[in-house]
mmCIF file with all atom_site columns, C-alpha atoms and ligand atoms in Angstrom:
data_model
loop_
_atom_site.group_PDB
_atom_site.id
_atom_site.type_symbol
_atom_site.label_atom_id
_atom_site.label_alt_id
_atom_site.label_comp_id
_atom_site.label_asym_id
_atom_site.label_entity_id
_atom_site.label_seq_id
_atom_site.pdbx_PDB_ins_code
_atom_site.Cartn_x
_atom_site.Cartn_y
_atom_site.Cartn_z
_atom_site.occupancy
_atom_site.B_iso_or_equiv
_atom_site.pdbx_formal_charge
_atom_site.auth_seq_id
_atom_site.auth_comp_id
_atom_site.auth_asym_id
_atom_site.auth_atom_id
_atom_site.pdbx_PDB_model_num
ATOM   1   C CA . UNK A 1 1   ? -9.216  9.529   29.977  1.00 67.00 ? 1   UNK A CA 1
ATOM   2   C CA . UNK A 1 2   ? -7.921  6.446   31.969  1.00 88.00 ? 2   UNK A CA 1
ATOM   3   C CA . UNK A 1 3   ? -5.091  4.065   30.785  1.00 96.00 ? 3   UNK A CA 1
ATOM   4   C CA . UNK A 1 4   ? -7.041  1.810   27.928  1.00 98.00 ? 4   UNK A CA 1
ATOM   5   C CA . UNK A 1 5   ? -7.025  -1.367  25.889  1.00 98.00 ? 5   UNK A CA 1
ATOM   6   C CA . UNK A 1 6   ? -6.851  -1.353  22.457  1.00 98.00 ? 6   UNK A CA 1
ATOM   7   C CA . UNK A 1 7   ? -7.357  -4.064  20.433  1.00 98.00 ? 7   UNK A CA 1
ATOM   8   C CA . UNK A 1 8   ? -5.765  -4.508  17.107  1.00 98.00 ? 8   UNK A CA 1
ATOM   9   C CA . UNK A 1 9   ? -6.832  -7.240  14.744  1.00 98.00 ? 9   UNK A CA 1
ATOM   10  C CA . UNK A 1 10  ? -5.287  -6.276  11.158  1.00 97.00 ? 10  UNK A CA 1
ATOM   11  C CA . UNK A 1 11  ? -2.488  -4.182  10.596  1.00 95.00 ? 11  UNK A CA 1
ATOM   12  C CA . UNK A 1 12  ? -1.927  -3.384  14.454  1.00 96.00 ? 12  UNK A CA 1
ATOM   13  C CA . UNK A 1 13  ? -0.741  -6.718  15.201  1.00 97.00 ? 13  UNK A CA 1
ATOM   14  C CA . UNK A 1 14  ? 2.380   -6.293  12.741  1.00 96.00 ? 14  UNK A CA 1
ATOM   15  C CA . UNK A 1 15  ? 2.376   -2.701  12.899  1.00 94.00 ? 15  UNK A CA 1
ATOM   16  C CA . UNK A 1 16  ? 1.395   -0.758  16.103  1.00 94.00 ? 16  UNK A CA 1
ATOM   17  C CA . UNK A 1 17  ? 3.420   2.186   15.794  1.00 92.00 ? 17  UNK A CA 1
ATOM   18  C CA . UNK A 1 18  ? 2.072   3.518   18.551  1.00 96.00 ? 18  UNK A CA 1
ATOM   19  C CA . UNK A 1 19  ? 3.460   4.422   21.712  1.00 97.00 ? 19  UNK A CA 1
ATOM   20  C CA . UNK A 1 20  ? 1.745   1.356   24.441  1.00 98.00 ? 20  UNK A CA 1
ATOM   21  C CA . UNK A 1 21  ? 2.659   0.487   28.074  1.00 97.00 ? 21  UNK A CA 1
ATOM   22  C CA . UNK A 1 22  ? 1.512   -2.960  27.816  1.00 97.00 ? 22  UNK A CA 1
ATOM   23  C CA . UNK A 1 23  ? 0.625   -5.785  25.441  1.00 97.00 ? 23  UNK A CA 1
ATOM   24  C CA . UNK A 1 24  ? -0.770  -8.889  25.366  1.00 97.00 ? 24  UNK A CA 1
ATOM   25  C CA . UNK A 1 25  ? -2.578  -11.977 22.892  1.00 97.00 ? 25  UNK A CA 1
ATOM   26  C CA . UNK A 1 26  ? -6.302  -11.426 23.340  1.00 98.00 ? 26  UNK A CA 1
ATOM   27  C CA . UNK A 1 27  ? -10.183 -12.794 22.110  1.00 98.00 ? 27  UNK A CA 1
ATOM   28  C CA . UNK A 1 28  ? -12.763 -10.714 21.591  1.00 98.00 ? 28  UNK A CA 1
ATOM   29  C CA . UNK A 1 29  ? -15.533 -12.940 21.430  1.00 98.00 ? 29  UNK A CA 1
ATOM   30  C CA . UNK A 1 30  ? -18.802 -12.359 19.305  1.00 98.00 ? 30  UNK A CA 1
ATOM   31  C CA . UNK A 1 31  ? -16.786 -11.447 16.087  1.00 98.00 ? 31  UNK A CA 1
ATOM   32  C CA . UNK A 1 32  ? -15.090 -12.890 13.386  1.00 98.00 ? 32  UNK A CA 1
ATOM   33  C CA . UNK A 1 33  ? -12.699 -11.317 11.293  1.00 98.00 ? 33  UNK A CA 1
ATOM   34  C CA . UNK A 1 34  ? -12.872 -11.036 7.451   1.00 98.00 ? 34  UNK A CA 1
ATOM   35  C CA . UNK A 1 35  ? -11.585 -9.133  4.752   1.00 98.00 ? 35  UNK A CA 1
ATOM   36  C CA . UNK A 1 36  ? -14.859 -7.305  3.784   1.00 98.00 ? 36  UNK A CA 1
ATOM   37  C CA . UNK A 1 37  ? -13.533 -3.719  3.804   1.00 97.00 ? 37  UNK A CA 1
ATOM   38  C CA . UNK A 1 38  ? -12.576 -1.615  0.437   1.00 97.00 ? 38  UNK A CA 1
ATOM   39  C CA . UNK A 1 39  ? -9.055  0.076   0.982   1.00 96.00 ? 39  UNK A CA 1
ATOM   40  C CA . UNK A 1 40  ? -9.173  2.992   -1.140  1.00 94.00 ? 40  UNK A CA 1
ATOM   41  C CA . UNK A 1 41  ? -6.487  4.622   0.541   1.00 91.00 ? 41  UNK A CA 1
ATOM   42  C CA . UNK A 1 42  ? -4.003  1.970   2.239   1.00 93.00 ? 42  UNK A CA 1
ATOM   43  C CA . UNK A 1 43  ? -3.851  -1.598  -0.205  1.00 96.00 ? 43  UNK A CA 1
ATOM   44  C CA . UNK A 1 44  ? -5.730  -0.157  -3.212  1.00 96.00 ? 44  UNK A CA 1
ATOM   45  C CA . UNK A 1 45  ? -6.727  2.459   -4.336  1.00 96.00 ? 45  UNK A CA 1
ATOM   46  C CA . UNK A 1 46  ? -10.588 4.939   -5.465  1.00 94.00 ? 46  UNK A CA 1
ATOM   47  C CA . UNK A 1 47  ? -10.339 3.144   -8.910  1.00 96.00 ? 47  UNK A CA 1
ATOM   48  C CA . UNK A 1 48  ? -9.129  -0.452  -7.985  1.00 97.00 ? 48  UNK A CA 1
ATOM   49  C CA . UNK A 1 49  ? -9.963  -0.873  -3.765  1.00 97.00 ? 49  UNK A CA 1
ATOM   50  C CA . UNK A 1 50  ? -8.254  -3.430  -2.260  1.00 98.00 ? 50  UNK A CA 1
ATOM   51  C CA . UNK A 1 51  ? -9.518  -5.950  0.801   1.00 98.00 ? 51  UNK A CA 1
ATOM   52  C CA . UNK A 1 52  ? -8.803  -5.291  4.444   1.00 98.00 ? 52  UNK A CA 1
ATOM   53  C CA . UNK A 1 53  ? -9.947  -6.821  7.257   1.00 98.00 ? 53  UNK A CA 1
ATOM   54  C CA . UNK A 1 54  ? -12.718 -5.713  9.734   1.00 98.00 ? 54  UNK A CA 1
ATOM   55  C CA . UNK A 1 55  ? -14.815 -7.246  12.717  1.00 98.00 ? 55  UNK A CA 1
ATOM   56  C CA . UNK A 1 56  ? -18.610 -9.000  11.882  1.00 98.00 ? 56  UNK A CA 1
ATOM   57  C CA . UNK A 1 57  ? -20.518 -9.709  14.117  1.00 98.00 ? 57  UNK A CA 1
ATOM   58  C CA . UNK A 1 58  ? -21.203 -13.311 14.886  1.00 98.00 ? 58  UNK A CA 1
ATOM   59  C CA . UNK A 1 59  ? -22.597 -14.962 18.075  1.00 96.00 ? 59  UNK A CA 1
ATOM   60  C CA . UNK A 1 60  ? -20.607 -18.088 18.349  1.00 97.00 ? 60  UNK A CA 1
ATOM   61  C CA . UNK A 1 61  ? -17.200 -16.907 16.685  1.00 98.00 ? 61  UNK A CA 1
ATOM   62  C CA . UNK A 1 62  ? -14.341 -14.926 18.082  1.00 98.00 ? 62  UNK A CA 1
ATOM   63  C CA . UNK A 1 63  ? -11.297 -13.201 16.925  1.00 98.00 ? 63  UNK A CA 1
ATOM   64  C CA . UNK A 1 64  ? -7.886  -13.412 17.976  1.00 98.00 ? 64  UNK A CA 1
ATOM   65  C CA . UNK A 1 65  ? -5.641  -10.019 18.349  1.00 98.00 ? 65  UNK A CA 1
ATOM   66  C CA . UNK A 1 66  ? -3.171  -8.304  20.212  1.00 98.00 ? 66  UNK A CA 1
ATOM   67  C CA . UNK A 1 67  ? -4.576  -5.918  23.150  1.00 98.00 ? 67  UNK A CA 1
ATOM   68  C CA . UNK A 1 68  ? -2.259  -2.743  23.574  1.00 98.00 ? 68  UNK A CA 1
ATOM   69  C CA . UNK A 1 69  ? -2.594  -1.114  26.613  1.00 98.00 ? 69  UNK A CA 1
ATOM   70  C CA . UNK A 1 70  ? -2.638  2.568   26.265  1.00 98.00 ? 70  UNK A CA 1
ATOM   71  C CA . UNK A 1 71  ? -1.644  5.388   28.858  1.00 98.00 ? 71  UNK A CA 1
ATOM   72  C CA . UNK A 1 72  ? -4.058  7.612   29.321  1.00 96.00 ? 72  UNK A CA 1
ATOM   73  C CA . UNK A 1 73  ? -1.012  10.500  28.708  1.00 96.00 ? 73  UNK A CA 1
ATOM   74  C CA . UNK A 1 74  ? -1.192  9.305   25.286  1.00 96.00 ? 74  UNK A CA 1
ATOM   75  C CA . UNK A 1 75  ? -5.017  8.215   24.534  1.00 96.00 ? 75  UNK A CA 1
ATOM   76  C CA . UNK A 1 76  ? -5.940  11.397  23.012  1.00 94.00 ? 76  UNK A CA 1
ATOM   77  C CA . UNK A 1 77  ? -3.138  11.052  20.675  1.00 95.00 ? 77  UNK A CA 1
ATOM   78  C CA . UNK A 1 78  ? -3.031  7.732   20.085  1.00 95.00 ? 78  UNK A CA 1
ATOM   79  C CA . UNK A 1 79  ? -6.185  7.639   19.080  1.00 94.00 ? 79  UNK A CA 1
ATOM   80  C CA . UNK A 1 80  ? -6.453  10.650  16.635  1.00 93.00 ? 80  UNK A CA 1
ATOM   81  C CA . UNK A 1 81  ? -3.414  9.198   14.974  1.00 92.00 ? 81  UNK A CA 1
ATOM   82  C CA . UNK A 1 82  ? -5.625  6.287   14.598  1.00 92.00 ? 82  UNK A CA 1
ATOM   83  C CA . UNK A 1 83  ? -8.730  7.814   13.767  1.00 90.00 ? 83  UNK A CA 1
ATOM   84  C CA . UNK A 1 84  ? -6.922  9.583   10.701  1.00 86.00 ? 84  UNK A CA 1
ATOM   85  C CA . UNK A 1 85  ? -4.680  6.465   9.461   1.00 75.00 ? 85  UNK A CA 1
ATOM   86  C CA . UNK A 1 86  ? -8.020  4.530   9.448   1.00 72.00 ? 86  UNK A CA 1
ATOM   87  C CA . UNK A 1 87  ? -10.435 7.079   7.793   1.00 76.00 ? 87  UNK A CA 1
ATOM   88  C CA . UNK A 1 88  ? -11.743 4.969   5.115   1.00 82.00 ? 88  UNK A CA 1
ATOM   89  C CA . UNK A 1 89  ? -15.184 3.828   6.850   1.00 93.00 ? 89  UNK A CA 1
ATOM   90  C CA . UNK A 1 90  ? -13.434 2.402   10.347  1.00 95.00 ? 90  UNK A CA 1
ATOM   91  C CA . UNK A 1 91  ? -15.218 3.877   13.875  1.00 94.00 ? 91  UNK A CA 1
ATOM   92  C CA . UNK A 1 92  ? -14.265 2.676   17.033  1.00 95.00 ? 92  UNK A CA 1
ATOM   93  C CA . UNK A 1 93  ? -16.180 0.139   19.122  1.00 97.00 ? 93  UNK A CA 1
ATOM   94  C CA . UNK A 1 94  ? -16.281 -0.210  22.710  1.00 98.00 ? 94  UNK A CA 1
ATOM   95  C CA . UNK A 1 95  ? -15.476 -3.664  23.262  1.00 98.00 ? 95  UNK A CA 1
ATOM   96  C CA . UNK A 1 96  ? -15.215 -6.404  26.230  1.00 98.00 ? 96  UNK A CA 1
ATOM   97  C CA . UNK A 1 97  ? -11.995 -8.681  25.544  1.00 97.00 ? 97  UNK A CA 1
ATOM   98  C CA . UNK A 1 98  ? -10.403 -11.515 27.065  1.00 98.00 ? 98  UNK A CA 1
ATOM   99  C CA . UNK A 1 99  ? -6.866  -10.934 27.958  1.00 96.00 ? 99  UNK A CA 1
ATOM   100 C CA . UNK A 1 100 ? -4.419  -14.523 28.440  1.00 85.00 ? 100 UNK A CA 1
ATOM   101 C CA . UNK A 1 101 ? -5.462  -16.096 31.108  1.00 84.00 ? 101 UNK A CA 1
ATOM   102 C CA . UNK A 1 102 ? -9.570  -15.099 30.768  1.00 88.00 ? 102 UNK A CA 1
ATOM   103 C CA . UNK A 1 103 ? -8.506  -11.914 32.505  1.00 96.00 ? 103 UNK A CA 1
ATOM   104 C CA . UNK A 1 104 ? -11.380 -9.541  31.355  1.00 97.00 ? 104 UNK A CA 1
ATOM   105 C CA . UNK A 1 105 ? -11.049 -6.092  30.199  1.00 97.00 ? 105 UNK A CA 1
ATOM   106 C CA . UNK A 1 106 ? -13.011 -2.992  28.718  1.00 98.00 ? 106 UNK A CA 1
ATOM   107 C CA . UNK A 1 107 ? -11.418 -1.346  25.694  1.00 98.00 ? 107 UNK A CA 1
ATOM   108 C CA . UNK A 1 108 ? -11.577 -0.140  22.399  1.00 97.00 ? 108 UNK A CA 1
ATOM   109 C CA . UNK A 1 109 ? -11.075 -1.394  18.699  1.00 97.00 ? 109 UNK A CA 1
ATOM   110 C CA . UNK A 1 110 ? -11.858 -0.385  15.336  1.00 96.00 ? 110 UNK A CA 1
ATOM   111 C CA . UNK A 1 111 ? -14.963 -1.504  13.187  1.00 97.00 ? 111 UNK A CA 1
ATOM   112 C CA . UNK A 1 112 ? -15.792 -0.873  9.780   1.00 97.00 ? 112 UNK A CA 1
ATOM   113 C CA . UNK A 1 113 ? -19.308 -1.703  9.690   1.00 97.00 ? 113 UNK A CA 1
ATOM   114 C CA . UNK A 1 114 ? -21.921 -2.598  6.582   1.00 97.00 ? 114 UNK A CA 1
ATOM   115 C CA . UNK A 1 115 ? -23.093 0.858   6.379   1.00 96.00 ? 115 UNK A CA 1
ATOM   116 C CA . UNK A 1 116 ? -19.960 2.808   5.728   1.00 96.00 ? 116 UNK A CA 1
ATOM   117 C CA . UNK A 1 117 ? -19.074 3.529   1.883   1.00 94.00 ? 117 UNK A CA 1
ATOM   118 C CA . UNK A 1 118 ? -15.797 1.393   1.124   1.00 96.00 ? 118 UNK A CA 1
ATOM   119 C CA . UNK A 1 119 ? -17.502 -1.904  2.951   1.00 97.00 ? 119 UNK A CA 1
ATOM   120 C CA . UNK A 1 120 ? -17.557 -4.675  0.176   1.00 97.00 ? 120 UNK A CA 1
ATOM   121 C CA . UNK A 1 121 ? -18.811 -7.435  1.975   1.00 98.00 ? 121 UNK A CA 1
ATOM   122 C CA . UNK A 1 122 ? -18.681 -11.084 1.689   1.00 98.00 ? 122 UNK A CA 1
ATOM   123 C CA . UNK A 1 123 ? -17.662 -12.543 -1.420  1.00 98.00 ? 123 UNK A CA 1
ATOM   124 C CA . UNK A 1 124 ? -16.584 -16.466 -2.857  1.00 98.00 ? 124 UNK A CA 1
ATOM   125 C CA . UNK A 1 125 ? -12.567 -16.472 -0.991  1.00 98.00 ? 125 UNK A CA 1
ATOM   126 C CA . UNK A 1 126 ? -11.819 -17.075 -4.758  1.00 97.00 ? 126 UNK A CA 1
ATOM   127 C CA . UNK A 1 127 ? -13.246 -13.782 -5.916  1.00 98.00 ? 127 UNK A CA 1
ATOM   128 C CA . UNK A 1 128 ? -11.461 -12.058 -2.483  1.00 98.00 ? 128 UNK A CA 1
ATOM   129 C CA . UNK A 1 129 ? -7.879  -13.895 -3.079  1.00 98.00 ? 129 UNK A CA 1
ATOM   130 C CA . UNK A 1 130 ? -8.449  -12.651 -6.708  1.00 97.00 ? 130 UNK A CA 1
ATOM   131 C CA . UNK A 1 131 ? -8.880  -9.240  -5.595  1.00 98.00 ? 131 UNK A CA 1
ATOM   132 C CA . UNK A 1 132 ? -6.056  -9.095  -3.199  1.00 98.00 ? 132 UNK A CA 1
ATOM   133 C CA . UNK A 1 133 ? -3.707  -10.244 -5.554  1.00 98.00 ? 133 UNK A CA 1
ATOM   134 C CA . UNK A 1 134 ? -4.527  -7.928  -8.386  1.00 97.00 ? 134 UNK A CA 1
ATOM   135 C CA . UNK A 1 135 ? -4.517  -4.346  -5.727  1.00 98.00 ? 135 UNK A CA 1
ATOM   136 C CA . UNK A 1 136 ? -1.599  -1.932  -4.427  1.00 97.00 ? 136 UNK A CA 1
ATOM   137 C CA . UNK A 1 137 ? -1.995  1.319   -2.985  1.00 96.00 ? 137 UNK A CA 1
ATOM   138 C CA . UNK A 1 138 ? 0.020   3.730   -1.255  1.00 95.00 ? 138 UNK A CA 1
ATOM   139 C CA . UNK A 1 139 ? 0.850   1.412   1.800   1.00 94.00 ? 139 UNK A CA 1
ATOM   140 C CA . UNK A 1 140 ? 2.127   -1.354  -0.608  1.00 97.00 ? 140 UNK A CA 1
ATOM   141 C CA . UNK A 1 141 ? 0.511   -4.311  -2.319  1.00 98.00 ? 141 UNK A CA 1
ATOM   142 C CA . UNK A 1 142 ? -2.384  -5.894  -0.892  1.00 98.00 ? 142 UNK A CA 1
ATOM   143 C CA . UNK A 1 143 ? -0.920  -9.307  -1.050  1.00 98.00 ? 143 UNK A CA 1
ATOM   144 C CA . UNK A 1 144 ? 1.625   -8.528  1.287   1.00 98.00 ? 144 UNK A CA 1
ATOM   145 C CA . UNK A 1 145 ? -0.974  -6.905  4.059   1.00 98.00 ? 145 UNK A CA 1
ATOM   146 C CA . UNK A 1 146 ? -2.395  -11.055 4.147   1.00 98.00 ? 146 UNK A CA 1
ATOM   147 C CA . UNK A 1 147 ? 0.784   -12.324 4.457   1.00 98.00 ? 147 UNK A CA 1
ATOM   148 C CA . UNK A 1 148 ? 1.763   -10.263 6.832   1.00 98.00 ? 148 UNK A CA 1
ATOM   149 C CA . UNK A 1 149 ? -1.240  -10.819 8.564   1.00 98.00 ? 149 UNK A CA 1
ATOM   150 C CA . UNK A 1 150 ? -1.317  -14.333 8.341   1.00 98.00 ? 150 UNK A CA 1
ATOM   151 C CA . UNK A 1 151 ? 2.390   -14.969 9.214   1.00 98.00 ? 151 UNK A CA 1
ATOM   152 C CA . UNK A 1 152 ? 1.627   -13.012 12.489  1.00 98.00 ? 152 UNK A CA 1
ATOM   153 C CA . UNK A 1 153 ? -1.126  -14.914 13.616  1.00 98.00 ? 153 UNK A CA 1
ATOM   154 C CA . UNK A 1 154 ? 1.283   -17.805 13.309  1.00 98.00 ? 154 UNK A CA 1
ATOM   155 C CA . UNK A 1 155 ? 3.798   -16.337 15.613  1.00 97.00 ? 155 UNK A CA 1
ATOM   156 C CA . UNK A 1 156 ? 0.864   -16.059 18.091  1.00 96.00 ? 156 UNK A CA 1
ATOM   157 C CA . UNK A 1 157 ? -0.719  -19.558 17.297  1.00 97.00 ? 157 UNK A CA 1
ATOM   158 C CA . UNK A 1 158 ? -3.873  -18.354 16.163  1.00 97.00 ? 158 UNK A CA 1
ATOM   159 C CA . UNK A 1 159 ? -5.811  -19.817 13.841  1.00 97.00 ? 159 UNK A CA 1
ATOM   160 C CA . UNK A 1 160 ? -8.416  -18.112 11.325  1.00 98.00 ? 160 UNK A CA 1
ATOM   161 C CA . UNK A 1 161 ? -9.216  -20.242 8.732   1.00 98.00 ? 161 UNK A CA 1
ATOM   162 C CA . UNK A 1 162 ? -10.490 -17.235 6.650   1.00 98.00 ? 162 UNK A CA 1
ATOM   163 C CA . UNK A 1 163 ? -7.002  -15.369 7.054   1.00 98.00 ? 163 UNK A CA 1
ATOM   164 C CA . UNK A 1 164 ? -5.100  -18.784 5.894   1.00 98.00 ? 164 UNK A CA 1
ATOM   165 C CA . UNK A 1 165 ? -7.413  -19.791 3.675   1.00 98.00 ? 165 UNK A CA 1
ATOM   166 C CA . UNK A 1 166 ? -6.967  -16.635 1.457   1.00 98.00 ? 166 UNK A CA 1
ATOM   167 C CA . UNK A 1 167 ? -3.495  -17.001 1.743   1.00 98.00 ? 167 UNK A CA 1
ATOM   168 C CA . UNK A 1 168 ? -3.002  -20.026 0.500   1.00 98.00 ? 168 UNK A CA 1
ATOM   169 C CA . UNK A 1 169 ? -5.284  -19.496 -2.452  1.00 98.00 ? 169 UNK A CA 1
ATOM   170 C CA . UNK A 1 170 ? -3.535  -15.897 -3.454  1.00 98.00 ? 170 UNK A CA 1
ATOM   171 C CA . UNK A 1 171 ? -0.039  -17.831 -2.479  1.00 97.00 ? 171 UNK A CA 1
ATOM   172 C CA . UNK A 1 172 ? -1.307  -20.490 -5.664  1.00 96.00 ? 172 UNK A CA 1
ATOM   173 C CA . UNK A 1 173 ? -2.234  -17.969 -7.901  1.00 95.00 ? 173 UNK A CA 1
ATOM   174 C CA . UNK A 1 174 ? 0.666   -15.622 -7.288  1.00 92.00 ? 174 UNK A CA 1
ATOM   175 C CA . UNK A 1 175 ? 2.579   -18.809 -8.039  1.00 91.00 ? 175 UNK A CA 1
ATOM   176 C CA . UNK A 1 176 ? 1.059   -19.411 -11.328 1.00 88.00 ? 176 UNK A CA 1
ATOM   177 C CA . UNK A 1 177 ? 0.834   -15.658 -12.485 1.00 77.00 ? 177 UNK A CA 1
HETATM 178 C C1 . BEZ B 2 .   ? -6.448  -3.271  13.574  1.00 65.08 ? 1   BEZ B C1 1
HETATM 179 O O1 . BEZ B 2 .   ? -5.392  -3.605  13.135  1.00 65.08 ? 1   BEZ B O1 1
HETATM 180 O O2 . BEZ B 2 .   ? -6.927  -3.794  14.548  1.00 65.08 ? 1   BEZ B O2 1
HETATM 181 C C2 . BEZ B 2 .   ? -7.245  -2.231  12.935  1.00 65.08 ? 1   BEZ B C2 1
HETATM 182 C C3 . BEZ B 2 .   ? -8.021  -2.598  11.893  1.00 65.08 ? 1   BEZ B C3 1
HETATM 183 C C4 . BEZ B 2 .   ? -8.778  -1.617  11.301  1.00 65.08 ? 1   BEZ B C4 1
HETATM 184 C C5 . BEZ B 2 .   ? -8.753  -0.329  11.753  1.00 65.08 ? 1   BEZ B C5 1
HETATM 185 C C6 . BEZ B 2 .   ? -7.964  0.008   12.814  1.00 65.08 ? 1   BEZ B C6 1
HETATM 186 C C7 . BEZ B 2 .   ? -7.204  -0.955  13.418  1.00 65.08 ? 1   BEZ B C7 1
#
């Protein structure tokens, strides 16, 4: 394996913890990102699934991440670490993404797609935000996975109106519980 790009889009913008040369803000465009997947294992749990976020496919949209370049010492590694922390119905996807400046590179990212057994799908963002703020599993409450989330893509000065959306609604409720 060569050096490669990963692209992290949920937890790995916060949370790497994983051993990268490199890093930059990058787009993958042809994908928005949306909290459609089940966590069974990570913000919820078999009985009570929480919401995490995957990529779905959409022509004109793009996400917003952080690209982690990976040496190709560690790619084996790296990515059975990551294969195992994001069993629940994730596979990778090879991936063209837009580094600052429009520079282009191949990599990989993570996909939980329709057909996998935890995928939940779209919902009303009340029903989601309702859902997030009621779940906790063994990595911690699900609340604090979108806050996290969306108080990193501040840092970066992205914008997902899905991500801050939800916040604000489970924000108001969490207010009011
Ligand atoms: C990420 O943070 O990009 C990520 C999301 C789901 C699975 C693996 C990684």
């Amino acid at each position: 394996m060569e050096n490669i790009w990963l692209f992290g889009y949920g937890s790995l913008i916060w949370n790497p913890d994983i051993p990268y040369i490199d890093s930059s803000a990058a787009r993958l465009d042809g994908f928005v990102r949306r909290f459609w997947q089940g966590s069974h294992d990570h913000r919820g749990t078999p009985k009570k699934p929480g919401r995490v976020v995957t990529l779905v496919p959409s022509e004109q949209g793009h996400c917003n991440g952080i690209a982690y370049l990976i040496s190709k010492k560690n790619a084996n590694k790296v990515f059975q670490q990551l294969d195992h922390r994001e069993k629940n119905g994730y596979e990778k996807l090879s991936i063209n993404l837009s580094l600052l400046n429009d520079i282009s590179k191949t990599g990989i990212s993570y996909i939980a797609k329709e057909t996998n057994q935890a995928f939940l799908g779209s919902a009303s963002i009340q029903s989601i935000a309702a859902q997030i703020i009621s779940c906790s599993g063994p990595s911690g409450e699900n609340k604090d996975y979108l806050f996290e989330l969306a108080n990193s893509l501040r840092e970066y000065n992205f914008i997902d109106e899905h991500v801050f959306e939800l916040e604000s609604l489970v924000k108001k409720l969490d207010r009011t519980s």
